[in-house]
């Protein structure tokens, strides 16, 4: 009887994890869509997080996102190459700079806090700025690929 309970508990835990990841993925997708219309809110990072959540919970929704005509190429480039389009980088860096400016003006933080926040933002900005740039049109004519990152194995949940 005990193994039966363990299996049932394991299945329930996996189902709860799957439902939680679908809910989180849906939230990230909604935030990404909102970010597409609000200039102060990012889009790409929320879509990347949504695809990650769906990749571990709903292959059907993940496939829909990766094959979407608007944001599918960006998600595929991120997954395969860790690449971020130049326009997304520029918008992200401008958003970070303006966010920090609003933080300084709006809260008038103590100097140590301002330095800590600036350090975090600069670290994030360096990470974004150093990501490779790749667009679907950048594929070489001979059909070879420029050293992609190894494909991630989907984990069944």
Short mmCIF file of the C-alpha atoms (twelve columns), coordinates in Angstrom:
data_MODEL
# 
_entry.id   MODEL 
# 
loop_
_atom_site.group_PDB 
_atom_site.id 
_atom_site.type_symbol 
_atom_site.label_atom_id 
_atom_site.label_alt_id 
_atom_site.label_comp_id 
_atom_site.label_asym_id 
_atom_site.label_seq_id 
_atom_site.Cartn_x 
_atom_site.Cartn_y 
_atom_site.Cartn_z 
_atom_site.pdbx_PDB_model_num 
ATOM 1   C CA . UNK A 1   0.000  0.000  0.000   1 
ATOM 2   C CA . UNK A 2   2.854  2.385  0.779   1 
ATOM 3   C CA . UNK A 3   4.344  2.342  -2.764  1 
ATOM 4   C CA . UNK A 4   0.907  3.146  -4.168  1 
ATOM 5   C CA . UNK A 5   0.691  6.228  -1.921  1 
ATOM 6   C CA . UNK A 6   4.195  7.302  -2.935  1 
ATOM 7   C CA . UNK A 7   3.308  7.023  -6.635  1 
ATOM 8   C CA . UNK A 8   0.067  8.945  -6.125  1 
ATOM 9   C CA . UNK A 9   1.885  11.647 -4.168  1 
ATOM 10  C CA . UNK A 10  4.547  11.831 -6.875  1 
ATOM 11  C CA . UNK A 11  1.937  12.211 -9.624  1 
ATOM 12  C CA . UNK A 12  0.127  14.886 -7.625  1 
ATOM 13  C CA . UNK A 13  3.378  16.784 -7.104  1 
ATOM 14  C CA . UNK A 14  4.208  16.619 -10.822 1 
ATOM 15  C CA . UNK A 15  0.718  17.812 -11.729 1 
ATOM 16  C CA . UNK A 16  0.972  20.698 -9.238  1 
ATOM 17  C CA . UNK A 17  4.375  21.639 -10.678 1 
ATOM 18  C CA . UNK A 18  2.978  21.524 -14.221 1 
ATOM 19  C CA . UNK A 19  -0.050 23.654 -13.305 1 
ATOM 20  C CA . UNK A 20  2.194  26.138 -11.467 1 
ATOM 21  C CA . UNK A 21  4.542  26.443 -14.450 1 
ATOM 22  C CA . UNK A 22  1.615  26.915 -16.831 1 
ATOM 23  C CA . UNK A 23  0.218  29.660 -14.575 1 
ATOM 24  C CA . UNK A 24  3.627  31.343 -14.305 1 
ATOM 25  C CA . UNK A 25  4.170  31.007 -18.061 1 
ATOM 26  C CA . UNK A 26  0.776  32.559 -18.720 1 
ATOM 27  C CA . UNK A 27  1.596  35.471 -16.407 1 
ATOM 28  C CA . UNK A 28  4.942  35.999 -18.173 1 
ATOM 29  C CA . UNK A 29  3.241  35.850 -21.574 1 
ATOM 30  C CA . UNK A 30  0.645  38.439 -20.512 1 
ATOM 31  C CA . UNK A 31  3.392  40.713 -19.141 1 
ATOM 32  C CA . UNK A 32  5.312  40.313 -22.404 1 
ATOM 33  C CA . UNK A 33  2.257  41.276 -24.430 1 
ATOM 34  C CA . UNK A 34  1.647  44.294 -22.196 1 
ATOM 35  C CA . UNK A 35  5.326  45.203 -22.610 1 
ATOM 36  C CA . UNK A 36  4.878  45.250 -26.377 1 
ATOM 37  C CA . UNK A 37  2.503  48.200 -25.962 1 
ATOM 38  C CA . UNK A 38  4.084  50.034 -23.018 1 
ATOM 39  C CA . UNK A 39  7.451  51.632 -23.767 1 
ATOM 40  C CA . UNK A 40  8.659  51.445 -20.152 1 
ATOM 41  C CA . UNK A 41  8.088  47.704 -19.797 1 
ATOM 42  C CA . UNK A 42  10.266 45.025 -21.391 1 
ATOM 43  C CA . UNK A 43  8.834  42.382 -23.699 1 
ATOM 44  C CA . UNK A 44  11.601 39.982 -24.635 1 
ATOM 45  C CA . UNK A 45  12.590 38.818 -21.156 1 
ATOM 46  C CA . UNK A 46  8.990  38.005 -20.264 1 
ATOM 47  C CA . UNK A 47  8.559  36.019 -23.476 1 
ATOM 48  C CA . UNK A 48  11.805 34.134 -22.822 1 
ATOM 49  C CA . UNK A 49  10.613 33.285 -19.305 1 
ATOM 50  C CA . UNK A 50  7.196  32.242 -20.637 1 
ATOM 51  C CA . UNK A 51  8.811  29.930 -23.199 1 
ATOM 52  C CA . UNK A 52  10.992 28.426 -20.449 1 
ATOM 53  C CA . UNK A 53  7.951  27.760 -18.247 1 
ATOM 54  C CA . UNK A 54  5.963  26.278 -21.113 1 
ATOM 55  C CA . UNK A 55  8.951  24.198 -22.188 1 
ATOM 56  C CA . UNK A 56  8.728  22.418 -18.850 1 
ATOM 57  C CA . UNK A 57  4.948  22.206 -18.638 1 
ATOM 58  C CA . UNK A 58  3.167  22.452 -21.989 1 
ATOM 59  C CA . UNK A 59  4.959  21.437 -25.183 1 
ATOM 60  C CA . UNK A 60  1.930  22.547 -27.202 1 
ATOM 61  C CA . UNK A 61  2.061  26.152 -25.925 1 
ATOM 62  C CA . UNK A 62  5.857  26.185 -26.174 1 
ATOM 63  C CA . UNK A 63  5.638  25.100 -29.843 1 
ATOM 64  C CA . UNK A 64  3.048  27.812 -30.495 1 
ATOM 65  C CA . UNK A 65  5.380  30.447 -29.037 1 
ATOM 66  C CA . UNK A 66  8.473  29.198 -30.892 1 
ATOM 67  C CA . UNK A 67  6.566  29.097 -34.192 1 
ATOM 68  C CA . UNK A 68  4.782  32.426 -33.718 1 
ATOM 69  C CA . UNK A 69  5.542  34.708 -36.688 1 
ATOM 70  C CA . UNK A 70  6.199  37.789 -34.534 1 
ATOM 71  C CA . UNK A 71  8.241  36.626 -31.558 1 
ATOM 72  C CA . UNK A 72  9.153  33.061 -32.513 1 
ATOM 73  C CA . UNK A 73  12.407 33.972 -34.321 1 
ATOM 74  C CA . UNK A 74  13.630 35.997 -31.343 1 
ATOM 75  C CA . UNK A 75  12.877 33.164 -28.929 1 
ATOM 76  C CA . UNK A 76  14.566 30.606 -31.175 1 
ATOM 77  C CA . UNK A 77  17.661 32.818 -31.546 1 
ATOM 78  C CA . UNK A 78  17.834 33.184 -27.765 1 
ATOM 79  C CA . UNK A 79  17.521 29.452 -27.208 1 
ATOM 80  C CA . UNK A 80  19.996 28.411 -29.845 1 
ATOM 81  C CA . UNK A 81  22.575 31.199 -29.745 1 
ATOM 82  C CA . UNK A 82  21.884 33.269 -26.626 1 
ATOM 83  C CA . UNK A 83  21.334 36.134 -29.065 1 
ATOM 84  C CA . UNK A 84  19.411 39.362 -28.539 1 
ATOM 85  C CA . UNK A 85  18.442 41.620 -31.467 1 
ATOM 86  C CA . UNK A 86  20.138 45.032 -31.548 1 
ATOM 87  C CA . UNK A 87  16.806 46.896 -31.259 1 
ATOM 88  C CA . UNK A 88  15.896 44.909 -28.127 1 
ATOM 89  C CA . UNK A 89  19.322 45.647 -26.625 1 
ATOM 90  C CA . UNK A 90  18.996 49.370 -27.274 1 
ATOM 91  C CA . UNK A 91  15.490 49.493 -25.836 1 
ATOM 92  C CA . UNK A 92  16.563 47.456 -22.787 1 
ATOM 93  C CA . UNK A 93  19.548 49.701 -22.112 1 
ATOM 94  C CA . UNK A 94  17.454 52.849 -22.531 1 
ATOM 95  C CA . UNK A 95  14.821 51.378 -20.218 1 
ATOM 96  C CA . UNK A 96  17.444 50.579 -17.562 1 
ATOM 97  C CA . UNK A 97  18.925 54.070 -17.783 1 
ATOM 98  C CA . UNK A 98  15.544 55.795 -17.609 1 
ATOM 99  C CA . UNK A 99  14.422 53.492 -14.793 1 
ATOM 100 C CA . UNK A 100 17.512 54.397 -12.784 1 
ATOM 101 C CA . UNK A 101 16.912 58.086 -13.500 1 
ATOM 102 C CA . UNK A 102 13.317 57.797 -12.276 1 
ATOM 103 C CA . UNK A 103 14.563 55.913 -9.209  1 
ATOM 104 C CA . UNK A 104 17.011 58.715 -8.378  1 
ATOM 105 C CA . UNK A 105 14.512 61.525 -8.931  1 
ATOM 106 C CA . UNK A 106 11.511 59.778 -7.405  1 
ATOM 107 C CA . UNK A 107 13.051 58.338 -4.257  1 
ATOM 108 C CA . UNK A 108 16.153 60.448 -3.618  1 
ATOM 109 C CA . UNK A 109 17.934 57.426 -2.132  1 
ATOM 110 C CA . UNK A 110 20.849 57.546 0.282   1 
ATOM 111 C CA . UNK A 111 24.170 57.356 -1.591  1 
ATOM 112 C CA . UNK A 112 24.944 53.747 -0.540  1 
ATOM 113 C CA . UNK A 113 21.574 52.540 -1.875  1 
ATOM 114 C CA . UNK A 114 22.031 54.522 -5.096  1 
ATOM 115 C CA . UNK A 115 25.421 52.834 -5.614  1 
ATOM 116 C CA . UNK A 116 24.016 49.348 -4.951  1 
ATOM 117 C CA . UNK A 117 21.146 49.872 -7.405  1 
ATOM 118 C CA . UNK A 118 23.502 51.406 -9.986  1 
ATOM 119 C CA . UNK A 119 25.853 48.425 -9.639  1 
ATOM 120 C CA . UNK A 120 23.009 45.981 -10.261 1 
ATOM 121 C CA . UNK A 121 21.772 47.937 -13.267 1 
ATOM 122 C CA . UNK A 122 25.267 48.261 -14.743 1 
ATOM 123 C CA . UNK A 123 25.834 44.520 -14.316 1 
ATOM 124 C CA . UNK A 124 22.537 43.778 -16.087 1 
ATOM 125 C CA . UNK A 125 23.357 46.317 -18.812 1 
ATOM 126 C CA . UNK A 126 26.763 44.723 -19.411 1 
ATOM 127 C CA . UNK A 127 25.145 41.297 -19.683 1 
ATOM 128 C CA . UNK A 128 22.558 42.530 -22.202 1 
ATOM 129 C CA . UNK A 129 25.088 44.536 -24.217 1 
ATOM 130 C CA . UNK A 130 27.486 41.603 -24.526 1 
ATOM 131 C CA . UNK A 131 24.914 39.112 -25.857 1 
ATOM 132 C CA . UNK A 132 25.530 38.209 -29.484 1 
ATOM 133 C CA . UNK A 133 23.276 39.696 -32.127 1 
ATOM 134 C CA . UNK A 134 21.596 37.351 -34.530 1 
ATOM 135 C CA . UNK A 135 18.529 37.648 -36.680 1 
ATOM 136 C CA . UNK A 136 16.948 34.929 -38.789 1 
ATOM 137 C CA . UNK A 137 18.237 36.708 -41.904 1 
ATOM 138 C CA . UNK A 138 21.833 36.344 -40.672 1 
ATOM 139 C CA . UNK A 139 21.971 32.648 -41.642 1 
ATOM 140 C CA . UNK A 140 25.020 31.938 -43.770 1 
ATOM 141 C CA . UNK A 141 24.377 31.257 -47.456 1 
ATOM 142 C CA . UNK A 142 26.091 27.852 -47.343 1 
ATOM 143 C CA . UNK A 143 23.620 26.575 -44.747 1 
ATOM 144 C CA . UNK A 144 26.184 26.121 -41.970 1 
ATOM 145 C CA . UNK A 145 25.558 27.531 -38.545 1 
ATOM 146 C CA . UNK A 146 27.927 29.644 -36.500 1 
ATOM 147 C CA . UNK A 147 28.662 27.523 -33.389 1 
ATOM 148 C CA . UNK A 148 25.241 27.366 -31.741 1 
ATOM 149 C CA . UNK A 149 24.897 26.501 -28.093 1 
ATOM 150 C CA . UNK A 150 23.969 22.871 -27.573 1 
ATOM 151 C CA . UNK A 151 20.245 22.253 -27.779 1 
ATOM 152 C CA . UNK A 152 18.543 21.951 -24.428 1 
ATOM 153 C CA . UNK A 153 16.801 18.726 -23.667 1 
ATOM 154 C CA . UNK A 154 13.149 19.144 -22.739 1 
ATOM 155 C CA . UNK A 155 12.372 17.724 -19.361 1 
ATOM 156 C CA . UNK A 156 9.068  15.937 -19.143 1 
ATOM 157 C CA . UNK A 157 7.044  17.020 -16.164 1 
# 
